[in-house]
PDB file of C-alpha atoms in Angstrom:
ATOM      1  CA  UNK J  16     213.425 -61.664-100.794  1.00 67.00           C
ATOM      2  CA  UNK J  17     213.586 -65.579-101.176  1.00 70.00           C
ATOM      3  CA  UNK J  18     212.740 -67.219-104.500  1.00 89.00           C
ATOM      4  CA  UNK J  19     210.372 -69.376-104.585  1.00 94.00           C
ATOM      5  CA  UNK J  20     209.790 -72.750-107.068  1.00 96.00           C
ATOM      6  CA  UNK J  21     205.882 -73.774-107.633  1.00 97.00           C
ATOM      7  CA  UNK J  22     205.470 -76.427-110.486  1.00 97.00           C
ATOM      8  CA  UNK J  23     204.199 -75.213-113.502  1.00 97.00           C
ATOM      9  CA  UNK J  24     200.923 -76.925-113.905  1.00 97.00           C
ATOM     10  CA  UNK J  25     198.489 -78.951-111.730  1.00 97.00           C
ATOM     11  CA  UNK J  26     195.036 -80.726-112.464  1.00 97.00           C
ATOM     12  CA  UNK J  27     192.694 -81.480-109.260  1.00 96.00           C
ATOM     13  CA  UNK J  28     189.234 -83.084-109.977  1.00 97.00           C
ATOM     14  CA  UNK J  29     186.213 -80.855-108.755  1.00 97.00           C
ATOM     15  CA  UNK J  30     185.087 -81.428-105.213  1.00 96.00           C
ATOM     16  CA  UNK J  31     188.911 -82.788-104.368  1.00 97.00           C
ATOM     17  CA  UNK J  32     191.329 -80.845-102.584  1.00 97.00           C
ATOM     18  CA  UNK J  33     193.488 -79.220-104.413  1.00 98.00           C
ATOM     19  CA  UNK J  34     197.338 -79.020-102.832  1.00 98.00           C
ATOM     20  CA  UNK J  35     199.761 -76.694-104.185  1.00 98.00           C
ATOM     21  CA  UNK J  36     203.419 -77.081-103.215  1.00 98.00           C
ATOM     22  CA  UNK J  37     205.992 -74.429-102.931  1.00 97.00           C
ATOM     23  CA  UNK J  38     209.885 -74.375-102.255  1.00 97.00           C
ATOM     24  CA  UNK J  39     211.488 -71.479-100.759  1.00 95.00           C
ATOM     25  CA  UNK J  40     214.683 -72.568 -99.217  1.00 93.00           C
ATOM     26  CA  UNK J  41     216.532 -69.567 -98.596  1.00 91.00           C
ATOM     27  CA  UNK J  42     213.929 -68.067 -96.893  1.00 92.00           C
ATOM     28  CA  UNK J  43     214.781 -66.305 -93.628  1.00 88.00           C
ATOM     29  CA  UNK J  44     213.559 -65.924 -90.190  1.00 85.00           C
ATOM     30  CA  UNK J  45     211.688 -62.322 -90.692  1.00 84.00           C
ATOM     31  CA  UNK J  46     210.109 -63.430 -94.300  1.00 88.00           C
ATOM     32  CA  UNK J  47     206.529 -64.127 -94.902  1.00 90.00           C
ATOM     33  CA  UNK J  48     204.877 -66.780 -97.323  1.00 93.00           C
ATOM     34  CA  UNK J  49     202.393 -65.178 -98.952  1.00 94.00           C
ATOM     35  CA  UNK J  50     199.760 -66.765-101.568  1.00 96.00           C
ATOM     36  CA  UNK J  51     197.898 -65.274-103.955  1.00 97.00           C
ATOM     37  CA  UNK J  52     196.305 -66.240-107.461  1.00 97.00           C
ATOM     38  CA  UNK J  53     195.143 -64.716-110.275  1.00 97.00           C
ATOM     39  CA  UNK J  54     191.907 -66.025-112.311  1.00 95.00           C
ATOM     40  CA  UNK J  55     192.112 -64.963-116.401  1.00 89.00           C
ATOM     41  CA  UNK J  56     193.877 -61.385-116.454  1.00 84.00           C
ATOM     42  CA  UNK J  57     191.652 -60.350-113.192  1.00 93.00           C
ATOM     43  CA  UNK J  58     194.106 -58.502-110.616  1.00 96.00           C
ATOM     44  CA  UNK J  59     196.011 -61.148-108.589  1.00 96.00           C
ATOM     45  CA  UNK J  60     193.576 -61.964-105.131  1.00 96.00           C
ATOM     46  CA  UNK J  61     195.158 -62.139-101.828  1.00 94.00           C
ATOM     47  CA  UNK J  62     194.223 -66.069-100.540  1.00 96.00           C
ATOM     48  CA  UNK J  63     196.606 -66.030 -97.715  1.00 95.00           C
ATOM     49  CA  UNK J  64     199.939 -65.794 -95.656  1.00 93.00           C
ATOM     50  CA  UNK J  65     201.822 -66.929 -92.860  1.00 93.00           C
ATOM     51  CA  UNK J  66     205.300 -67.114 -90.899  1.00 91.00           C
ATOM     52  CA  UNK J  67     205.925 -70.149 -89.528  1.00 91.00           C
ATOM     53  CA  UNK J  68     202.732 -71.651 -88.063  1.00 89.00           C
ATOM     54  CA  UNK J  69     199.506 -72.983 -90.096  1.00 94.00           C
ATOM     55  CA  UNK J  70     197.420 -70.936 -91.327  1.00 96.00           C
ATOM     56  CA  UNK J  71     193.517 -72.003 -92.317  1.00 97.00           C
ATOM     57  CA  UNK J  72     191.131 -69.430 -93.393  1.00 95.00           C
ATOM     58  CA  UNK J  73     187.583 -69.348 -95.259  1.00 95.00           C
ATOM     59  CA  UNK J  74     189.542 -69.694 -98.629  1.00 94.00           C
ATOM     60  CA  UNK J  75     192.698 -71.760 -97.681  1.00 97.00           C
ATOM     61  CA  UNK J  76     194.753 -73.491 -95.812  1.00 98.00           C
ATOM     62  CA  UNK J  77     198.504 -73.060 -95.436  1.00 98.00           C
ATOM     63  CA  UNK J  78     200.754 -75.811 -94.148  1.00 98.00           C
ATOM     64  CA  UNK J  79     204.548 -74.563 -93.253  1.00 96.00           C
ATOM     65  CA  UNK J  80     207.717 -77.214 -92.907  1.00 96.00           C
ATOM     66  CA  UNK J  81     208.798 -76.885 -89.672  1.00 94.00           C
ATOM     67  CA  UNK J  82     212.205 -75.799 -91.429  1.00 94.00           C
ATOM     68  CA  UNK J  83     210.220 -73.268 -93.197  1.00 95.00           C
ATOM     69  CA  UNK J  84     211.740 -74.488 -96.258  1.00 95.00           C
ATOM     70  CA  UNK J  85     208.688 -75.271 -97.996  1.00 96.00           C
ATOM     71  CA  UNK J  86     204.706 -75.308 -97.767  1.00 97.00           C
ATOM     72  CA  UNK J  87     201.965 -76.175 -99.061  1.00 98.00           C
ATOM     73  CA  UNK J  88     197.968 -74.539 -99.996  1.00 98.00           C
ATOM     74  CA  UNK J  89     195.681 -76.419 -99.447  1.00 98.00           C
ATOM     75  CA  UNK J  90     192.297 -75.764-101.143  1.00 97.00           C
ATOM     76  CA  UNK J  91     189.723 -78.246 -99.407  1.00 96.00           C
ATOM     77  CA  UNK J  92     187.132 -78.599-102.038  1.00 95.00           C
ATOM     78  CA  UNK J  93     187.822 -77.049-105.515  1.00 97.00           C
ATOM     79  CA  UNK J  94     185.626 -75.780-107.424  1.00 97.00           C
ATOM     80  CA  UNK J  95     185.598 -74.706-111.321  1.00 97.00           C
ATOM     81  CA  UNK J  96     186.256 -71.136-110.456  1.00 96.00           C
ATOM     82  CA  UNK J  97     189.335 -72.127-108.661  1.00 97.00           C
ATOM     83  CA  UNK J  98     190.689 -72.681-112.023  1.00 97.00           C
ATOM     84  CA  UNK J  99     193.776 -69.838-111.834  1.00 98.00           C
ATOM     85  CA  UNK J 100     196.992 -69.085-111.556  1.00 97.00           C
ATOM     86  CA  UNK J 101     198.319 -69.604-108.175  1.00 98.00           C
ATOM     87  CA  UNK J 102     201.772 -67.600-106.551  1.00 97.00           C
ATOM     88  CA  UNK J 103     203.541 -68.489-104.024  1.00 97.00           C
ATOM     89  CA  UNK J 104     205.708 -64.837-102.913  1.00 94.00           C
ATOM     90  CA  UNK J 105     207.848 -65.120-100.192  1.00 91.00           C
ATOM     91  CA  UNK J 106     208.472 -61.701 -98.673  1.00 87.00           C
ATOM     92  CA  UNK J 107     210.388 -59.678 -96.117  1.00 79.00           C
ATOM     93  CA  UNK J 108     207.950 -58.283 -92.788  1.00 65.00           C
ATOM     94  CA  UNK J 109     209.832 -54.559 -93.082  1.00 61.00           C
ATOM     95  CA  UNK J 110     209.891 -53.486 -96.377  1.00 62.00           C
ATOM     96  CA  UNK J 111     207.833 -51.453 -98.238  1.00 65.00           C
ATOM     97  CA  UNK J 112     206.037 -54.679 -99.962  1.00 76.00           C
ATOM     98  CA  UNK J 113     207.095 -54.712-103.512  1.00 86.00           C
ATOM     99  CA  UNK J 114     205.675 -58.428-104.957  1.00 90.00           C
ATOM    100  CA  UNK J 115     207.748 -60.137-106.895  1.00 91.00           C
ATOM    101  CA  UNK J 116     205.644 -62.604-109.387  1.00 93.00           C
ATOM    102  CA  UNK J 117     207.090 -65.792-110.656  1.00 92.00           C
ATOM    103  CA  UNK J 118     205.147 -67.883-112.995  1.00 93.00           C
ATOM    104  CA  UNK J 119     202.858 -69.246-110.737  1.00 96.00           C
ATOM    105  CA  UNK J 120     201.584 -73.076-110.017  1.00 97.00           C
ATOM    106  CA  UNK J 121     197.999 -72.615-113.331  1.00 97.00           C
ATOM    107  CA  UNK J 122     195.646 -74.969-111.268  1.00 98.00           C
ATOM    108  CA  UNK J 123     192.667 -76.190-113.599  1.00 98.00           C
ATOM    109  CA  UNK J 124     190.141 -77.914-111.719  1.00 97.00           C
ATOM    110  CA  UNK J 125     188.010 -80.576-113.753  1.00 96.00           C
ATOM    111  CA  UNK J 126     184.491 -81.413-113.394  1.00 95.00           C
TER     112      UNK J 126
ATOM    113  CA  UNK P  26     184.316 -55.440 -97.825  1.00 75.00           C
ATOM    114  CA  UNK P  27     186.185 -52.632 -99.262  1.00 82.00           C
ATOM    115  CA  UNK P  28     187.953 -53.208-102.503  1.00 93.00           C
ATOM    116  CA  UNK P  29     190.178 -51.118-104.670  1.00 96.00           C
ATOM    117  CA  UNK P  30     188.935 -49.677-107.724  1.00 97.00           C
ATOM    118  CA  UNK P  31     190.039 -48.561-110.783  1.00 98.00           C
ATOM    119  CA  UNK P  32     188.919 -46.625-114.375  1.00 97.00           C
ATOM    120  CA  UNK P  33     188.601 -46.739-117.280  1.00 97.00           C
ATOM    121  CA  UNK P  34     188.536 -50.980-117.275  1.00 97.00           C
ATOM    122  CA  UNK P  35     189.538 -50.344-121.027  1.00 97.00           C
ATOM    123  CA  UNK P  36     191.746 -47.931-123.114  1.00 97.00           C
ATOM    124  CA  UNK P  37     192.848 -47.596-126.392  1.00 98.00           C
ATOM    125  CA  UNK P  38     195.178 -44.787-127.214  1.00 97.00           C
ATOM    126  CA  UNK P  39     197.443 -44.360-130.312  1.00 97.00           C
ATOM    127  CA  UNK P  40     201.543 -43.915-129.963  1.00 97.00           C
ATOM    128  CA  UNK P  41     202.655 -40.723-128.515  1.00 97.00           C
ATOM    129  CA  UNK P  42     199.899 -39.566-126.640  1.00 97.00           C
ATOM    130  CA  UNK P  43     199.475 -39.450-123.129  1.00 98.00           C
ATOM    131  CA  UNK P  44     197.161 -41.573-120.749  1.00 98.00           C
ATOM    132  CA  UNK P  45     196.027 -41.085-117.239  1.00 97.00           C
ATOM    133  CA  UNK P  46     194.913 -44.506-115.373  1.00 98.00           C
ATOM    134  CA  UNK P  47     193.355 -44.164-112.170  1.00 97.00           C
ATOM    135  CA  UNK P  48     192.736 -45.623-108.753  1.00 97.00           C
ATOM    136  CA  UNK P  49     190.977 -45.553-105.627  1.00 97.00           C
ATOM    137  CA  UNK P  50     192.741 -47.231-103.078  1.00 95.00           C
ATOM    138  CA  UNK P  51     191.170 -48.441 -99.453  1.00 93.00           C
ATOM    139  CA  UNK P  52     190.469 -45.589 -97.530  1.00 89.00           C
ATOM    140  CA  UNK P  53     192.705 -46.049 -94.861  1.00 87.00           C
ATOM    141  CA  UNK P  54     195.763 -47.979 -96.681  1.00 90.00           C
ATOM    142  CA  UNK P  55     198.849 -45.998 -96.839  1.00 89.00           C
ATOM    143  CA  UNK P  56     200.717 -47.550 -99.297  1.00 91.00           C
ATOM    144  CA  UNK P  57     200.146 -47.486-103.022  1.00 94.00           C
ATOM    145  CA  UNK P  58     201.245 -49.658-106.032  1.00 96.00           C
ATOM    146  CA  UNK P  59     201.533 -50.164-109.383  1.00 98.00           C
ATOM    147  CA  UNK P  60     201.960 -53.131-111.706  1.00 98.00           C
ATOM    148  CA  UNK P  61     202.024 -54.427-114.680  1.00 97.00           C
ATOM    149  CA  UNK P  62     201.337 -57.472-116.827  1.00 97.00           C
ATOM    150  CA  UNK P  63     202.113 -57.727-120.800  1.00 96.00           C
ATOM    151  CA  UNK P  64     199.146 -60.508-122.194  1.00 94.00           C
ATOM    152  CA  UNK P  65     201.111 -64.044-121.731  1.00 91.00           C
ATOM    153  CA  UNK P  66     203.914 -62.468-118.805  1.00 93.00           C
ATOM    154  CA  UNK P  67     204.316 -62.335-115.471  1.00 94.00           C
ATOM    155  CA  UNK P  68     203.180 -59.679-113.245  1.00 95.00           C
ATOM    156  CA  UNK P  69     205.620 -56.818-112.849  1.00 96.00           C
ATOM    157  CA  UNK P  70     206.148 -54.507-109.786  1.00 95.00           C
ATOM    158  CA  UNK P  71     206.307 -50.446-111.340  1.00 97.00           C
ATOM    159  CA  UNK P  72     206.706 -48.660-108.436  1.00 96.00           C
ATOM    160  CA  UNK P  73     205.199 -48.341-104.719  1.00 93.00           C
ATOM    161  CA  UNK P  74     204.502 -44.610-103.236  1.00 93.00           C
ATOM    162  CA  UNK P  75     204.190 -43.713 -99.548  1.00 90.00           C
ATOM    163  CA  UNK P  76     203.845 -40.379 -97.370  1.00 88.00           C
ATOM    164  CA  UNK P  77     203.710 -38.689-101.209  1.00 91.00           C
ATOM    165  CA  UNK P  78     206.731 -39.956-102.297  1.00 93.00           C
ATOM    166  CA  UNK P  79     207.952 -42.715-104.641  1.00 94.00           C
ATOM    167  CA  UNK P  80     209.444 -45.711-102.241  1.00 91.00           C
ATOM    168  CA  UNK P  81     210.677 -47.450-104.460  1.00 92.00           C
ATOM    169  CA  UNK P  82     210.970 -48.248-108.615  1.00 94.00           C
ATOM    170  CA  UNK P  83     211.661 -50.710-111.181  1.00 95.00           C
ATOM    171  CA  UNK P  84     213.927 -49.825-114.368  1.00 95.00           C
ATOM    172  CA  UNK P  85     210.626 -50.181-115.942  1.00 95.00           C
ATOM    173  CA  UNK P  86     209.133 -47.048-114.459  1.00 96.00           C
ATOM    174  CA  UNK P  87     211.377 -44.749-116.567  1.00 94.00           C
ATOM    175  CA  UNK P  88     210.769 -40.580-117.267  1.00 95.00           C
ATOM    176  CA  UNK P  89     207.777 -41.650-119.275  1.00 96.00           C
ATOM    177  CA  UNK P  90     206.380 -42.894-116.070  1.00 97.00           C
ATOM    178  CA  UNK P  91     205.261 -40.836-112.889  1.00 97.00           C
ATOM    179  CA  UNK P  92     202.659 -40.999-110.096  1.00 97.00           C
ATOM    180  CA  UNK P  93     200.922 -38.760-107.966  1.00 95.00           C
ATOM    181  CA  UNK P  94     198.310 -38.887-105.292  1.00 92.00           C
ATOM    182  CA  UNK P  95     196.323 -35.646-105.953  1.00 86.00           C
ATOM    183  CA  UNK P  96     193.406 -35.825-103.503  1.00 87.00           C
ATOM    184  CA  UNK P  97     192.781 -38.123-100.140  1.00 78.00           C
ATOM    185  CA  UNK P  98     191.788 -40.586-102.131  1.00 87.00           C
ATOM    186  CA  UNK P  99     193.117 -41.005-105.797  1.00 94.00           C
ATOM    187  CA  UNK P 100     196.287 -42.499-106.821  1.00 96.00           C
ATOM    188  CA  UNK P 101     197.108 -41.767-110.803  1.00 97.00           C
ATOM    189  CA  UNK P 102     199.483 -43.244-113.166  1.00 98.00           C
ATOM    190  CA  UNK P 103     200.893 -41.639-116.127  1.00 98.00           C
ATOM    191  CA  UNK P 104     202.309 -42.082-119.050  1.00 97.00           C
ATOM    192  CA  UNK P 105     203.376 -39.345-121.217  1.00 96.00           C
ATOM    193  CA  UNK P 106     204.301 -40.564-124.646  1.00 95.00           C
ATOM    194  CA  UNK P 107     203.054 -43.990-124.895  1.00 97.00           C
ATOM    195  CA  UNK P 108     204.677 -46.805-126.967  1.00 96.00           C
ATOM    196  CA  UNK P 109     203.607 -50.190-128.341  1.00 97.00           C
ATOM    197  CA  UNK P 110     204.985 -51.881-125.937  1.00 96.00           C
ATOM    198  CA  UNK P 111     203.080 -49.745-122.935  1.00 97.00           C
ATOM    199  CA  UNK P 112     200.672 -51.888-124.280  1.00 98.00           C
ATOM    200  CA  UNK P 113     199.348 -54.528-120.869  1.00 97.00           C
ATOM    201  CA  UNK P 114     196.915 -54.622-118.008  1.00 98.00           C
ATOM    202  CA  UNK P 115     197.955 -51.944-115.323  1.00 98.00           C
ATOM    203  CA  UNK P 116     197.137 -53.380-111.699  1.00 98.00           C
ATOM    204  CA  UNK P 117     197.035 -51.170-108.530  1.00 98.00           C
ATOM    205  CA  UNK P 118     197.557 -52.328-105.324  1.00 96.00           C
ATOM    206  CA  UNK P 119     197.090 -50.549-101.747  1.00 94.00           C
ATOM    207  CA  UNK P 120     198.636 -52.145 -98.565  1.00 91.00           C
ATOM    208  CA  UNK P 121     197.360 -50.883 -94.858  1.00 87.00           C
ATOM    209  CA  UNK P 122     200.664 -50.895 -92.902  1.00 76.00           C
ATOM    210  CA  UNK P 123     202.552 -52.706 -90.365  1.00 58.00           C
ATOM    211  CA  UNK P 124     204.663 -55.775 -90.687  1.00 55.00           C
ATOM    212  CA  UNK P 125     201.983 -57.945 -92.435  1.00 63.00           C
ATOM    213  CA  UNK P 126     202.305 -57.268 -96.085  1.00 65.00           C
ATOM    214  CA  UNK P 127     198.896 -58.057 -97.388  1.00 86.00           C
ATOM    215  CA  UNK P 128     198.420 -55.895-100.396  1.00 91.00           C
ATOM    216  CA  UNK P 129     195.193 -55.803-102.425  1.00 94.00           C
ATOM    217  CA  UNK P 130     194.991 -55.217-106.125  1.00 96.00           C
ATOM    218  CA  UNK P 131     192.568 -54.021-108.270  1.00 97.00           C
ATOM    219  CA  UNK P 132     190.625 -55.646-111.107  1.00 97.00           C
ATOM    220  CA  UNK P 133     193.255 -53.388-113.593  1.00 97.00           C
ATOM    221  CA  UNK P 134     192.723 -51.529-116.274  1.00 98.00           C
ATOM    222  CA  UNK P 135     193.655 -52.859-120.128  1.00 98.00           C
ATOM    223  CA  UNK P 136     195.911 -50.482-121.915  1.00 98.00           C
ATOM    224  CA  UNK P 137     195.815 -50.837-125.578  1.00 98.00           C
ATOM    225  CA  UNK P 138     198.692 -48.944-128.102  1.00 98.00           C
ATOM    226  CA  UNK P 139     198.435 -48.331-131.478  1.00 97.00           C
TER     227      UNK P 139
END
């Protein structure tokens, strides 16, 4: 599976939206971008995924390069409980699914 | 909207003894997972279980380690001599099928070592 590089740390103000970039060059053609995030030590949350096309749904929106090389979630209007850890995974469509967790984008939202 | 569950949300055990953490996948997912995260790390894959067999392990999930699916709808994890450094939250994760990988984790269960 492709690595992936988030930045470490990100402040959005409350109300703002919040955009979280992610670099996977050496992605290939048959791997999925997958987001997910992880508030205090709850279980990580599934926000979203896509391929190669944007992606918007009631939580997120997902913006692909056209190269695939990168992409970025886009949370409209933050809110204080947005406040988490965010992942970007990028993972193959055939196997068996094992996520592999970087460090994560933390996102604190301020009032 | 169905969610996967898991007990106890707490443990505390003391060194060498044995726990049993347990999940309830989505009814109709067929693959099962299990990670971990030690307080201040990253999230770690253990090992992912389909058709009632392992799939697929890290060099975490050693001998002390195994999984089983004993009814339709449990999934267990155990450990049978625990050390200090079991000690971490214990996420499962159940995925439907198919190409999309969307898997969805529990709320975990804290494991606690003494």
């Amino acid at each position: 599976d492709a690595k992936t590089t988030q930045p470490p740390s990100m402040d959005c103000a409350e109300g703002r939206a919040a955009n979280l970039p992610c670099n996977h060059s050496t992605i290939s053609g048959n791997e999925y971008v997958y987001w997910y995030r992880q508030i205090h030590s709850q279980g990580p949350q599934y926000i979203i995924h896509g391929l190669k096309n944007n992606e918007t749904n009631e939580m997120a929106s997902l913006i692909i390069t056209e190269d695939r090389k990168s992409s970025t979630l886009i949370l409209p209007h933050a809110t204080l409980r947005d406040t988490a850890v965010y992942y970007c995974i990028v993972i193959r469509g055939t196997s068996y699914g094992k996520l592999t967790f970087g460090q994560g984008t933390i996102l604190t939202v301020h009032p | 909207e169905p969610e996967v569950t898991q007990t106890p949300s707490h443990q505390v055990t003391q060194m060498g003894q044995e726990v049993i953490l347990r999940c309830v996948p989505i009814s109709n997912h067929l693959y099962f997972y299990w990670y971990r995260q030690i307080l201040g790390q990253k999230v770690e894959f253990l090992v992912s279980f389909y058709n009632n067999e392992i799939s697929e392990k890290s060099e975490i999930f050693d001998d002390q380690f195994s999984v089983e699916r004993p009814d339709g709808s449990n999934f267990t994890l155990k450990i049978r001599s625990t050390k200090l450094e079991d000690s971490a939250m214990y996420f499962c994760a159940s995925r439907l099928t198919g190409d999309q990988e969307t898997q969805y984790f529990g709320p975990g269960t804290r494991l606690l070592v003494l």
